[in-house]
Every structure is written in C-alpha cells, then in structure tokens.
Amino acid sequence: MSESPSQGSAPYGGAAAAASRKPMTLHRLRSMHEAGEKIAMLTAYDAASAALLEDCGVDCLLVGDSLGMVMQGHASTLPVSLEQMSYHVGCVARGAPRSWVLADLPFGSYQADVAQAVRSAAALMQAGAQMVKLEGGGWTPPVVAALVERGIPVCAHLGLTPQSVHALGGYRIQGRDEQGARTLLRQARELGQAGAAMLVLELVPSDLAAQLSVEFPGMTIGIGAGARTHGQVLVLHDMLDITLGPKPRFVRNFMLGAGSMRAAVLAYVRDVKSGAFPDEALHGYAA
Ligand code: KIV
C-alpha cells in the first residue's frame, strides 16, 4: 500500500484533510475520548517526520526522551538534557503546527522540587509544547498540581517508567503482583485528582491497564499495555522497524507490506482507531 498526499486517505490523512483540519486542542482530545474514539499517538523528534505524522492524522505527537536512545544512541533516556528536549520540541512544533505536541520532562529536570519542575516545564512550553509529561507516582501529584495550577497541561506516566530503569531492574512488566497493582491504582487516582489530563501506561498487564483506565478520570494511552486503554503510543522508529537494538515484543512492524513510511503511519492510525492494534493475544499481555 502506498499513498501520496493528493490521493488522500480520508478520514485519516492526506494533505487536503490535514489542511482543513483544525489545530488539535485538549478540548478536542477530551471530546474524542468522551465519544469513545481511540487516540493515536506516536513519538516525533524532527520537523519532517512531524509534518508527515500530522498529515496522516496522528492525534498527538510525543517528543519523548526516548530520543536519547533513538536519535543519540544512548543505552537509556537518562542522559537527555532539558536543552536537547527543547531543541527537538521546537523542531516538531515547527513541522506540525496543528498537532498536539507533548514533551517529556527529562530526568533531573523536575525531581528536585516544584520550582525546578515549573521552570523546566515552562522551557518546554516556550519551545512549542502544549503539554508536558512526567514519570512516576507517589511524590509527583504535588508537582502535577503546581503545573496544572499554572496553566500547563500534564500527562503522567506509570508502569515501566524508563527514567527509573536502574531502580526497576530493567525494562520489565510492572504491576504483576497484587501489591504492585494496588500501588498503581492508587497512584493513578492521585494523579487524576492532582489534575493530570492524560496518563501513559507502559508495560502493565492488560487487565490492570483496563482497571487503571476506569480509575483515572482522564485519557489513558497504552504502550505494551493491551487494547483497553483510551489510546495507543509507539516509538516511531520501533513501528518503522528501524530500532537500534532489540525491539520490544509488543511492537508491530507497520512497514511490513506498507511500501512507504506514509503508508505505515496511515495503517497505524487506522488500526489504533479501529482497535485492530494492539492485538492482545499476539502480544501476550492479557492476564
Ligand atoms: O520517551 C518516550 O518515547 C515515551 C514513550 C515510550 C511513551 O515515554
């Protein structure tokens, strides 16, 4: 399958569709969520890819600190700096001016105290983000509340939180035992009460992700968390099968048979929207 923008691919892509598309807003995302429409998110780090993703109808572009691994070749996300994140946020925001761009607060830019988190989030917003993402629960709700009070939309991130990879003992499924599951449920509730509008759930069992999606008052976006979240996210390079090193088991290679990056991204959006991706049975995260 290969498509040019002018051929269009209604309802999820094509230059004409993109040109007529209004800028994505938190209000529109909430309306989609309330209407039961799945939210399609992909990572983006550069202007050209961001423009293509916007053109294909990807709802949200995540400037993830995964760029440390994908773009910079590091073994983890930990070395990424706030300056580097701001640079990539600017690239993506210029390439995809109608997209909802959320950006990771990198490791070390929000852990010290609320004032540091507000300063770092402001830098990402000034670079072009519309929302910031931060990892973890327990200690993070006061940070989330402070950002939300200051007009900064927040996406939380629970489950496998890559910035804590050394504490977690590797890239492992989280919340498998009862106590771990109870902790995640409590943390999701607290983050929702603090005002987080979105919650990324990474590598948690599918049944738990479904429960978390009920507990959390906003939108849940899964990655390796089964099909019952309100949306899905993948690292762009993983779904294009150009990952450095081993690829996570839950990733589908959308380039297989696609013929072009555009066709692969269109297929991703189509499959997330229809529920054809992810396949719980295939990926083995159903409890
Ligand atoms: O950094 C990132 O790309 C992420 C996704 C894996 C959710 O946080």
PDB file of C-alpha atoms and ligand atoms in Angstrom:
ATOM      1  CA  MET A   1       0.000   0.000   0.000  1.00  0.00           C
ATOM      2  CA  SER A   2       1.458   3.386  -0.905  1.00  0.00           C
ATOM      3  CA  GLU A   3      -0.388   6.664  -0.984  1.00  0.00           C
ATOM      4  CA  SER A   4       0.507  10.181  -1.969  1.00  0.00           C
ATOM      5  CA  PRO A   5      -0.985  13.089  -0.038  1.00  0.00           C
ATOM      6  CA  SER A   6      -3.012  14.147  -3.046  1.00  0.00           C
ATOM      7  CA  GLN A   7      -4.635  10.713  -3.257  1.00  0.00           C
ATOM      8  CA  GLY A   8      -5.799  11.377   0.274  1.00  0.00           C
ATOM      9  CA  SER A   9      -6.845   8.670   2.628  1.00  0.00           C
ATOM     10  CA  ALA A  10      -9.930  10.023   4.288  1.00  0.00           C
ATOM     11  CA  PRO A  11     -10.755  10.054   7.075  1.00  0.00           C
ATOM     12  CA  TYR A  12      -7.219   9.755   8.481  1.00  0.00           C
ATOM     13  CA  GLY A  13      -4.792  11.533   6.224  1.00  0.00           C
ATOM     14  CA  GLY A  14      -3.821  13.368   3.098  1.00  0.00           C
ATOM     15  CA  ALA A  15      -2.728  16.949   2.577  1.00  0.00           C
ATOM     16  CA  ALA A  16      -6.254  18.181   1.874  1.00  0.00           C
ATOM     17  CA  ALA A  17      -7.537  16.558   5.039  1.00  0.00           C
ATOM     18  CA  ALA A  18      -4.651  17.993   7.054  1.00  0.00           C
ATOM     19  CA  ALA A  19      -5.103  21.486   5.623  1.00  0.00           C
ATOM     20  CA  SER A  20      -8.759  21.503   6.587  1.00  0.00           C
ATOM     21  CA  ARG A  21      -8.014  20.013   9.985  1.00  0.00           C
ATOM     22  CA  LYS A  22      -8.324  22.408  12.868  1.00  0.00           C
ATOM     23  CA  PRO A  23      -5.473  22.566  15.379  1.00  0.00           C
ATOM     24  CA  MET A  24      -5.723  19.817  17.952  1.00  0.00           C
ATOM     25  CA  THR A  25      -6.640  21.044  21.408  1.00  0.00           C
ATOM     26  CA  LEU A  26      -7.103  19.440  24.802  1.00  0.00           C
ATOM     27  CA  HIS A  27     -10.807  20.188  24.445  1.00  0.00           C
ATOM     28  CA  ARG A  28     -10.959  18.227  21.160  1.00  0.00           C
ATOM     29  CA  LEU A  29      -8.996  15.342  22.629  1.00  0.00           C
ATOM     30  CA  ARG A  30     -11.438  15.199  25.553  1.00  0.00           C
ATOM     31  CA  SER A  31     -14.396  15.241  23.138  1.00  0.00           C
ATOM     32  CA  MET A  32     -12.846  12.369  21.163  1.00  0.00           C
ATOM     33  CA  HIS A  33     -12.316  10.464  24.398  1.00  0.00           C
ATOM     34  CA  GLU A  34     -15.890  11.086  25.537  1.00  0.00           C
ATOM     35  CA  ALA A  35     -17.158   9.927  22.134  1.00  0.00           C
ATOM     36  CA  GLY A  36     -15.177   6.695  22.540  1.00  0.00           C
ATOM     37  CA  GLU A  37     -12.706   7.468  19.728  1.00  0.00           C
ATOM     38  CA  LYS A  38      -9.272   5.935  20.301  1.00  0.00           C
ATOM     39  CA  ILE A  39      -6.375   8.402  20.406  1.00  0.00           C
ATOM     40  CA  ALA A  40      -3.393   7.700  18.142  1.00  0.00           C
ATOM     41  CA  MET A  41      -0.056   8.997  19.401  1.00  0.00           C
ATOM     42  CA  LEU A  42       3.467   8.496  18.024  1.00  0.00           C
ATOM     43  CA  THR A  43       6.814   9.901  19.016  1.00  0.00           C
ATOM     44  CA  ALA A  44       8.367  12.597  16.817  1.00  0.00           C
ATOM     45  CA  TYR A  45      11.750  14.260  17.109  1.00  0.00           C
ATOM     46  CA  ASP A  46      12.214  16.230  13.863  1.00  0.00           C
ATOM     47  CA  ALA A  47      10.216  18.593  11.662  1.00  0.00           C
ATOM     48  CA  ALA A  48       9.874  16.415   8.533  1.00  0.00           C
ATOM     49  CA  SER A  49       8.612  13.349  10.394  1.00  0.00           C
ATOM     50  CA  ALA A  50       6.310  15.522  12.483  1.00  0.00           C
ATOM     51  CA  ALA A  51       4.799  17.039   9.313  1.00  0.00           C
ATOM     52  CA  LEU A  52       4.201  13.580   7.863  1.00  0.00           C
ATOM     53  CA  LEU A  53       2.594  12.352  11.097  1.00  0.00           C
ATOM     54  CA  GLU A  54       0.322  15.387  11.211  1.00  0.00           C
ATOM     55  CA  ASP A  55      -0.613  14.847   7.574  1.00  0.00           C
ATOM     56  CA  CYS A  56      -1.507  11.211   8.328  1.00  0.00           C
ATOM     57  CA  GLY A  57      -3.889  12.172  11.147  1.00  0.00           C
ATOM     58  CA  VAL A  58      -1.825  11.196  14.187  1.00  0.00           C
ATOM     59  CA  ASP A  59      -3.678  12.913  17.040  1.00  0.00           C
ATOM     60  CA  CYS A  60      -0.761  13.637  19.384  1.00  0.00           C
ATOM     61  CA  LEU A  61       2.977  13.878  18.800  1.00  0.00           C
ATOM     62  CA  LEU A  62       5.152  12.932  21.750  1.00  0.00           C
ATOM     63  CA  VAL A  63       8.625  14.417  21.853  1.00  0.00           C
ATOM     64  CA  GLY A  64       9.776  11.599  24.092  1.00  0.00           C
ATOM     65  CA  ASP A  65      13.063  11.442  25.908  1.00  0.00           C
ATOM     66  CA  SER A  66      13.345   8.123  24.049  1.00  0.00           C
ATOM     67  CA  LEU A  67      15.194  10.416  21.641  1.00  0.00           C
ATOM     68  CA  GLY A  68      18.200   9.745  23.841  1.00  0.00           C
ATOM     69  CA  MET A  69      18.157   6.152  22.651  1.00  0.00           C
ATOM     70  CA  VAL A  70      16.664   6.621  19.163  1.00  0.00           C
ATOM     71  CA  MET A  71      18.430   9.794  17.993  1.00  0.00           C
ATOM     72  CA  GLN A  72      21.517   9.867  20.184  1.00  0.00           C
ATOM     73  CA  GLY A  73      22.318   6.164  20.595  1.00  0.00           C
ATOM     74  CA  HIS A  74      22.413   6.130  24.396  1.00  0.00           C
ATOM     75  CA  ALA A  75      21.564   2.967  26.333  1.00  0.00           C
ATOM     76  CA  SER A  76      18.826   4.757  28.306  1.00  0.00           C
ATOM     77  CA  THR A  77      16.869   8.017  28.433  1.00  0.00           C
ATOM     78  CA  LEU A  78      18.847   9.314  31.414  1.00  0.00           C
ATOM     79  CA  PRO A  79      21.493  11.419  29.594  1.00  0.00           C
ATOM     80  CA  VAL A  80      18.928  13.618  27.791  1.00  0.00           C
ATOM     81  CA  SER A  81      19.046  17.275  28.859  1.00  0.00           C
ATOM     82  CA  LEU A  82      16.326  19.920  29.031  1.00  0.00           C
ATOM     83  CA  GLU A  83      18.159  21.926  26.347  1.00  0.00           C
ATOM     84  CA  GLN A  84      18.134  18.926  23.998  1.00  0.00           C
ATOM     85  CA  MET A  85      14.439  18.319  24.666  1.00  0.00           C
ATOM     86  CA  SER A  86      13.662  21.997  23.975  1.00  0.00           C
ATOM     87  CA  TYR A  87      15.581  21.821  20.679  1.00  0.00           C
ATOM     88  CA  HIS A  88      13.586  18.797  19.473  1.00  0.00           C
ATOM     89  CA  VAL A  89      10.272  20.265  20.707  1.00  0.00           C
ATOM     90  CA  GLY A  90      10.972  23.334  18.563  1.00  0.00           C
ATOM     91  CA  CYS A  91      11.719  21.153  15.520  1.00  0.00           C
ATOM     92  CA  VAL A  92       8.495  19.158  15.942  1.00  0.00           C
ATOM     93  CA  ALA A  93       6.295  22.179  16.688  1.00  0.00           C
ATOM     94  CA  ARG A  94       7.533  23.967  13.564  1.00  0.00           C
ATOM     95  CA  GLY A  95       6.967  20.869  11.412  1.00  0.00           C
ATOM     96  CA  ALA A  96       3.488  20.121  12.751  1.00  0.00           C
ATOM     97  CA  PRO A  97       1.868  23.414  13.754  1.00  0.00           C
ATOM     98  CA  ARG A  98      -1.646  21.935  14.043  1.00  0.00           C
ATOM     99  CA  SER A  99      -0.680  18.960  16.201  1.00  0.00           C
ATOM    100  CA  TRP A 100      -0.996  18.448  19.934  1.00  0.00           C
ATOM    101  CA  VAL A 101       2.659  18.268  20.953  1.00  0.00           C
ATOM    102  CA  LEU A 102       3.561  16.867  24.337  1.00  0.00           C
ATOM    103  CA  ALA A 103       7.098  16.718  25.613  1.00  0.00           C
ATOM    104  CA  ASP A 104       8.895  14.697  28.244  1.00  0.00           C
ATOM    105  CA  LEU A 105      10.418  16.490  31.183  1.00  0.00           C
ATOM    106  CA  PRO A 106      13.819  14.766  31.082  1.00  0.00           C
ATOM    107  CA  PHE A 107      15.495  13.054  34.012  1.00  0.00           C
ATOM    108  CA  GLY A 108      16.842  15.558  36.527  1.00  0.00           C
ATOM    109  CA  SER A 109      14.687  18.453  35.323  1.00  0.00           C
ATOM    110  CA  TYR A 110      11.750  18.059  37.769  1.00  0.00           C
ATOM    111  CA  GLN A 111      12.813  15.768  40.611  1.00  0.00           C
ATOM    112  CA  ALA A 112      14.459  18.431  42.838  1.00  0.00           C
ATOM    113  CA  ASP A 113      11.389  20.468  43.760  1.00  0.00           C
ATOM    114  CA  VAL A 114       8.226  22.067  42.407  1.00  0.00           C
ATOM    115  CA  ALA A 115      10.038  25.301  41.431  1.00  0.00           C
ATOM    116  CA  GLN A 116      12.507  23.355  39.284  1.00  0.00           C
ATOM    117  CA  ALA A 117       9.645  21.448  37.643  1.00  0.00           C
ATOM    118  CA  VAL A 118       7.752  24.666  36.847  1.00  0.00           C
ATOM    119  CA  ARG A 119      10.866  26.254  35.316  1.00  0.00           C
ATOM    120  CA  SER A 120      11.609  23.172  33.210  1.00  0.00           C
ATOM    121  CA  ALA A 121       8.009  22.792  32.048  1.00  0.00           C
ATOM    122  CA  ALA A 122       7.931  26.498  31.113  1.00  0.00           C
ATOM    123  CA  ALA A 123      11.043  25.990  28.955  1.00  0.00           C
ATOM    124  CA  LEU A 124       9.353  23.135  27.045  1.00  0.00           C
ATOM    125  CA  MET A 125       6.139  25.148  26.619  1.00  0.00           C
ATOM    126  CA  GLN A 126       8.124  28.131  25.327  1.00  0.00           C
ATOM    127  CA  ALA A 127       9.856  25.816  22.861  1.00  0.00           C
ATOM    128  CA  GLY A 128       6.446  24.837  21.431  1.00  0.00           C
ATOM    129  CA  ALA A 129       4.937  22.052  23.570  1.00  0.00           C
ATOM    130  CA  GLN A 130       1.288  22.157  24.625  1.00  0.00           C
ATOM    131  CA  MET A 131       1.611  19.581  27.390  1.00  0.00           C
ATOM    132  CA  VAL A 132       4.428  18.110  29.445  1.00  0.00           C
ATOM    133  CA  LYS A 133       4.844  14.501  30.529  1.00  0.00           C
ATOM    134  CA  LEU A 134       6.493  13.336  33.718  1.00  0.00           C
ATOM    135  CA  GLU A 135       7.151   9.878  35.067  1.00  0.00           C
ATOM    136  CA  GLY A 136       6.135   8.217  38.307  1.00  0.00           C
ATOM    137  CA  GLY A 137       3.578   8.388  41.100  1.00  0.00           C
ATOM    138  CA  GLY A 138       3.644   8.851  44.859  1.00  0.00           C
ATOM    139  CA  TRP A 139       5.758  12.018  45.008  1.00  0.00           C
ATOM    140  CA  THR A 140       4.587  13.516  41.686  1.00  0.00           C
ATOM    141  CA  PRO A 141       0.970  14.683  42.396  1.00  0.00           C
ATOM    142  CA  PRO A 142       2.054  17.958  44.095  1.00  0.00           C
ATOM    143  CA  VAL A 143       4.259  18.664  41.051  1.00  0.00           C
ATOM    144  CA  VAL A 144       1.351  17.889  38.709  1.00  0.00           C
ATOM    145  CA  ALA A 145      -0.984  20.135  40.721  1.00  0.00           C
ATOM    146  CA  ALA A 146       1.515  23.022  40.645  1.00  0.00           C
ATOM    147  CA  LEU A 147       1.929  22.764  36.863  1.00  0.00           C
ATOM    148  CA  VAL A 148      -1.816  22.481  36.218  1.00  0.00           C
ATOM    149  CA  GLU A 149      -2.499  25.472  38.509  1.00  0.00           C
ATOM    150  CA  ARG A 150      -0.042  27.441  36.390  1.00  0.00           C
ATOM    151  CA  GLY A 151      -1.824  26.586  33.146  1.00  0.00           C
ATOM    152  CA  ILE A 152       0.411  23.749  31.982  1.00  0.00           C
ATOM    153  CA  PRO A 153      -1.455  20.598  30.902  1.00  0.00           C
ATOM    154  CA  VAL A 154       0.153  17.429  32.238  1.00  0.00           C
ATOM    155  CA  CYS A 155       0.421  13.842  31.062  1.00  0.00           C
ATOM    156  CA  ALA A 156       1.527  11.408  33.760  1.00  0.00           C
ATOM    157  CA  HIS A 157       3.342   8.128  33.076  1.00  0.00           C
ATOM    158  CA  LEU A 158       3.040   4.953  35.175  1.00  0.00           C
ATOM    159  CA  GLY A 159       4.113   1.332  34.883  1.00  0.00           C
ATOM    160  CA  LEU A 160       7.524   0.918  33.323  1.00  0.00           C
ATOM    161  CA  THR A 161       8.979   4.378  33.758  1.00  0.00           C
ATOM    162  CA  PRO A 162      12.234   4.365  31.758  1.00  0.00           C
ATOM    163  CA  GLN A 163      13.875   7.130  33.806  1.00  0.00           C
ATOM    164  CA  SER A 164      13.770   4.678  36.758  1.00  0.00           C
ATOM    165  CA  VAL A 165      15.157   1.747  34.777  1.00  0.00           C
ATOM    166  CA  HIS A 166      18.002   1.144  37.220  1.00  0.00           C
ATOM    167  CA  ALA A 167      15.685   1.136  40.239  1.00  0.00           C
ATOM    168  CA  LEU A 168      13.216  -1.157  38.448  1.00  0.00           C
ATOM    169  CA  GLY A 169      15.919  -3.648  37.458  1.00  0.00           C
ATOM    170  CA  GLY A 170      15.398  -3.359  33.704  1.00  0.00           C
ATOM    171  CA  TYR A 171      12.619  -2.923  31.170  1.00  0.00           C
ATOM    172  CA  ARG A 172      10.117  -5.275  32.855  1.00  0.00           C
ATOM    173  CA  ILE A 173       6.345  -5.540  33.075  1.00  0.00           C
ATOM    174  CA  GLN A 174       5.062  -3.660  36.145  1.00  0.00           C
ATOM    175  CA  GLY A 175       2.071  -4.299  38.412  1.00  0.00           C
ATOM    176  CA  ARG A 176       2.025  -8.086  38.006  1.00  0.00           C
ATOM    177  CA  ASP A 177       1.526  -8.866  41.698  1.00  0.00           C
ATOM    178  CA  GLU A 178      -1.377  -7.686  43.822  1.00  0.00           C
ATOM    179  CA  GLN A 179       0.585  -5.130  45.799  1.00  0.00           C
ATOM    180  CA  GLY A 180       2.151  -3.628  42.666  1.00  0.00           C
ATOM    181  CA  ALA A 181      -1.260  -3.420  41.021  1.00  0.00           C
ATOM    182  CA  ARG A 182      -2.799  -1.772  44.113  1.00  0.00           C
ATOM    183  CA  THR A 183       0.003   0.808  44.192  1.00  0.00           C
ATOM    184  CA  LEU A 184      -0.507   1.702  40.528  1.00  0.00           C
ATOM    185  CA  LEU A 185      -4.282   2.034  41.018  1.00  0.00           C
ATOM    186  CA  ARG A 186      -3.730   4.396  43.962  1.00  0.00           C
ATOM    187  CA  GLN A 187      -1.135   6.417  42.069  1.00  0.00           C
ATOM    188  CA  ALA A 188      -3.423   6.763  39.023  1.00  0.00           C
ATOM    189  CA  ARG A 189      -6.241   8.063  41.245  1.00  0.00           C
ATOM    190  CA  GLU A 190      -3.909  10.562  42.937  1.00  0.00           C
ATOM    191  CA  LEU A 191      -2.519  11.815  39.622  1.00  0.00           C
ATOM    192  CA  GLY A 192      -6.073  12.266  38.321  1.00  0.00           C
ATOM    193  CA  GLN A 193      -7.046  14.193  41.456  1.00  0.00           C
ATOM    194  CA  ALA A 194      -3.977  16.394  41.010  1.00  0.00           C
ATOM    195  CA  GLY A 195      -5.227  17.350  37.549  1.00  0.00           C
ATOM    196  CA  ALA A 196      -3.274  15.198  35.084  1.00  0.00           C
ATOM    197  CA  ALA A 197      -5.351  15.135  31.899  1.00  0.00           C
ATOM    198  CA  MET A 198      -3.616  12.142  30.337  1.00  0.00           C
ATOM    199  CA  LEU A 199      -1.811   9.053  31.600  1.00  0.00           C
ATOM    200  CA  VAL A 200       0.649   6.898  29.673  1.00  0.00           C
ATOM    201  CA  LEU A 201       0.596   3.283  30.859  1.00  0.00           C
ATOM    202  CA  GLU A 202       3.718   1.411  29.823  1.00  0.00           C
ATOM    203  CA  LEU A 203       4.224  -2.345  30.139  1.00  0.00           C
ATOM    204  CA  VAL A 204       1.432  -3.232  32.540  1.00  0.00           C
ATOM    205  CA  PRO A 205      -0.832  -6.295  32.233  1.00  0.00           C
ATOM    206  CA  SER A 206      -3.841  -5.703  30.026  1.00  0.00           C
ATOM    207  CA  ASP A 207      -6.426  -6.336  32.773  1.00  0.00           C
ATOM    208  CA  LEU A 208      -4.685  -3.857  35.067  1.00  0.00           C
ATOM    209  CA  ALA A 209      -4.486  -1.267  32.269  1.00  0.00           C
ATOM    210  CA  ALA A 210      -8.241  -1.677  31.783  1.00  0.00           C
ATOM    211  CA  GLN A 211      -8.824  -1.092  35.522  1.00  0.00           C
ATOM    212  CA  LEU A 212      -6.467   1.885  35.539  1.00  0.00           C
ATOM    213  CA  SER A 213      -8.406   3.324  32.590  1.00  0.00           C
ATOM    214  CA  VAL A 214     -11.538   3.258  34.749  1.00  0.00           C
ATOM    215  CA  GLU A 215      -9.820   4.645  37.880  1.00  0.00           C
ATOM    216  CA  PHE A 216      -8.069   7.505  36.085  1.00  0.00           C
ATOM    217  CA  PRO A 217     -10.520  10.314  35.228  1.00  0.00           C
ATOM    218  CA  GLY A 218      -8.767  11.387  32.001  1.00  0.00           C
ATOM    219  CA  MET A 219      -7.379   9.645  28.911  1.00  0.00           C
ATOM    220  CA  THR A 220      -5.097   6.629  29.219  1.00  0.00           C
ATOM    221  CA  ILE A 221      -2.611   5.909  26.437  1.00  0.00           C
ATOM    222  CA  GLY A 222      -1.096   2.432  26.395  1.00  0.00           C
ATOM    223  CA  ILE A 223       2.233   1.094  25.219  1.00  0.00           C
ATOM    224  CA  GLY A 224       2.614  -2.624  25.785  1.00  0.00           C
ATOM    225  CA  ALA A 225      -0.483  -2.429  27.990  1.00  0.00           C
ATOM    226  CA  GLY A 226      -3.110  -4.219  25.906  1.00  0.00           C
ATOM    227  CA  ALA A 227      -6.017  -2.871  23.915  1.00  0.00           C
ATOM    228  CA  ARG A 228      -8.310  -1.475  26.610  1.00  0.00           C
ATOM    229  CA  THR A 229      -6.708   1.937  27.117  1.00  0.00           C
ATOM    230  CA  HIS A 230      -8.207   5.056  25.514  1.00  0.00           C
ATOM    231  CA  GLY A 231      -5.389   5.334  23.006  1.00  0.00           C
ATOM    232  CA  GLN A 232      -2.020   3.941  21.986  1.00  0.00           C
ATOM    233  CA  VAL A 233       1.501   5.256  21.583  1.00  0.00           C
ATOM    234  CA  LEU A 234       4.575   3.731  19.956  1.00  0.00           C
ATOM    235  CA  VAL A 235       8.080   4.960  19.371  1.00  0.00           C
ATOM    236  CA  LEU A 236       8.033   5.913  15.674  1.00  0.00           C
ATOM    237  CA  HIS A 237      11.302   4.134  14.895  1.00  0.00           C
ATOM    238  CA  ASP A 238      10.014   0.909  16.513  1.00  0.00           C
ATOM    239  CA  MET A 239       6.897   0.719  14.334  1.00  0.00           C
ATOM    240  CA  LEU A 240       9.021   1.559  11.267  1.00  0.00           C
ATOM    241  CA  ASP A 241      11.332  -1.330  12.234  1.00  0.00           C
ATOM    242  CA  ILE A 242      14.483   0.788  12.408  1.00  0.00           C
ATOM    243  CA  THR A 243      15.024   0.343  16.135  1.00  0.00           C
ATOM    244  CA  LEU A 244      18.605   0.233  17.395  1.00  0.00           C
ATOM    245  CA  GLY A 245      18.997  -2.970  19.389  1.00  0.00           C
ATOM    246  CA  PRO A 246      16.231  -5.345  20.463  1.00  0.00           C
ATOM    247  CA  LYS A 247      12.651  -4.309  19.715  1.00  0.00           C
ATOM    248  CA  PRO A 248      10.002  -4.645  22.442  1.00  0.00           C
ATOM    249  CA  ARG A 249       7.704  -7.653  21.941  1.00  0.00           C
ATOM    250  CA  PHE A 250       4.520  -5.567  21.847  1.00  0.00           C
ATOM    251  CA  VAL A 251       5.629  -3.509  18.828  1.00  0.00           C
ATOM    252  CA  ARG A 252       4.099  -4.269  15.435  1.00  0.00           C
ATOM    253  CA  ASN A 253       6.207  -3.652  12.338  1.00  0.00           C
ATOM    254  CA  PHE A 254       3.879  -1.380  10.334  1.00  0.00           C
ATOM    255  CA  MET A 255       6.413  -1.188   7.485  1.00  0.00           C
ATOM    256  CA  LEU A 256       5.747  -4.826   6.609  1.00  0.00           C
ATOM    257  CA  GLY A 257       3.952  -4.664   3.274  1.00  0.00           C
ATOM    258  CA  ALA A 258       3.383  -0.905   3.616  1.00  0.00           C
ATOM    259  CA  GLY A 259       5.812   0.324   0.933  1.00  0.00           C
ATOM    260  CA  SER A 260       6.349   3.753   2.466  1.00  0.00           C
ATOM    261  CA  MET A 261       6.615   5.477   5.801  1.00  0.00           C
ATOM    262  CA  ARG A 262       3.407   7.356   4.988  1.00  0.00           C
ATOM    263  CA  ALA A 263       1.509   4.117   4.364  1.00  0.00           C
ATOM    264  CA  ALA A 264       2.889   2.608   7.583  1.00  0.00           C
ATOM    265  CA  VAL A 265       1.773   5.608   9.664  1.00  0.00           C
ATOM    266  CA  LEU A 266      -1.649   5.648   7.973  1.00  0.00           C
ATOM    267  CA  ALA A 267      -2.010   1.946   8.812  1.00  0.00           C
ATOM    268  CA  TYR A 268      -1.070   2.641  12.434  1.00  0.00           C
ATOM    269  CA  VAL A 269      -3.677   5.400  12.763  1.00  0.00           C
ATOM    270  CA  ARG A 270      -6.301   3.217  11.074  1.00  0.00           C
ATOM    271  CA  ASP A 271      -5.541   0.225  13.295  1.00  0.00           C
ATOM    272  CA  VAL A 272      -5.475   2.215  16.537  1.00  0.00           C
ATOM    273  CA  LYS A 273      -8.782   3.885  15.652  1.00  0.00           C
ATOM    274  CA  SER A 274     -10.458   0.597  14.718  1.00  0.00           C
ATOM    275  CA  GLY A 275      -8.985  -1.355  17.638  1.00  0.00           C
ATOM    276  CA  ALA A 276      -7.052  -3.678  15.298  1.00  0.00           C
ATOM    277  CA  PHE A 277      -3.848  -2.608  17.097  1.00  0.00           C
ATOM    278  CA  PRO A 278      -2.744  -3.805  19.545  1.00  0.00           C
ATOM    279  CA  ASP A 279      -3.578  -7.483  19.335  1.00  0.00           C
ATOM    280  CA  GLU A 280      -3.665  -8.671  22.946  1.00  0.00           C
ATOM    281  CA  ALA A 281      -3.451 -12.359  22.101  1.00  0.00           C
ATOM    282  CA  LEU A 282      -0.442 -11.841  19.855  1.00  0.00           C
ATOM    283  CA  HIS A 283       1.442  -9.689  22.291  1.00  0.00           C
ATOM    284  CA  GLY A 284       0.720 -11.775  25.330  1.00  0.00           C
ATOM    285  CA  TYR A 285      -0.004  -9.129  27.911  1.00  0.00           C
ATOM    286  CA  ALA A 286      -3.532 -10.294  28.672  1.00  0.00           C
ATOM    287  CA  ALA A 287      -3.553 -11.702  32.219  1.00  0.00           C
TER     288      ALA A 287
HETATM  289  O1  KIV B   1      10.017   8.678  25.724  1.00  0.00           O
HETATM  290  C1  KIV B   1       9.094   8.118  25.129  1.00  0.00           C
HETATM  291  O2  KIV B   1       9.103   7.951  23.907  1.00  0.00           O
HETATM  292  C2  KIV B   1       7.983   7.622  25.929  1.00  0.00           C
HETATM  293  C3  KIV B   1       7.066   6.628  25.281  1.00  0.00           C
HETATM  294  C4  KIV B   1       7.727   5.310  25.227  1.00  0.00           C
HETATM  295  C5  KIV B   1       5.742   6.559  25.957  1.00  0.00           C
HETATM  296  O3  KIV B   1       7.844   7.987  27.055  1.00  0.00           O
END
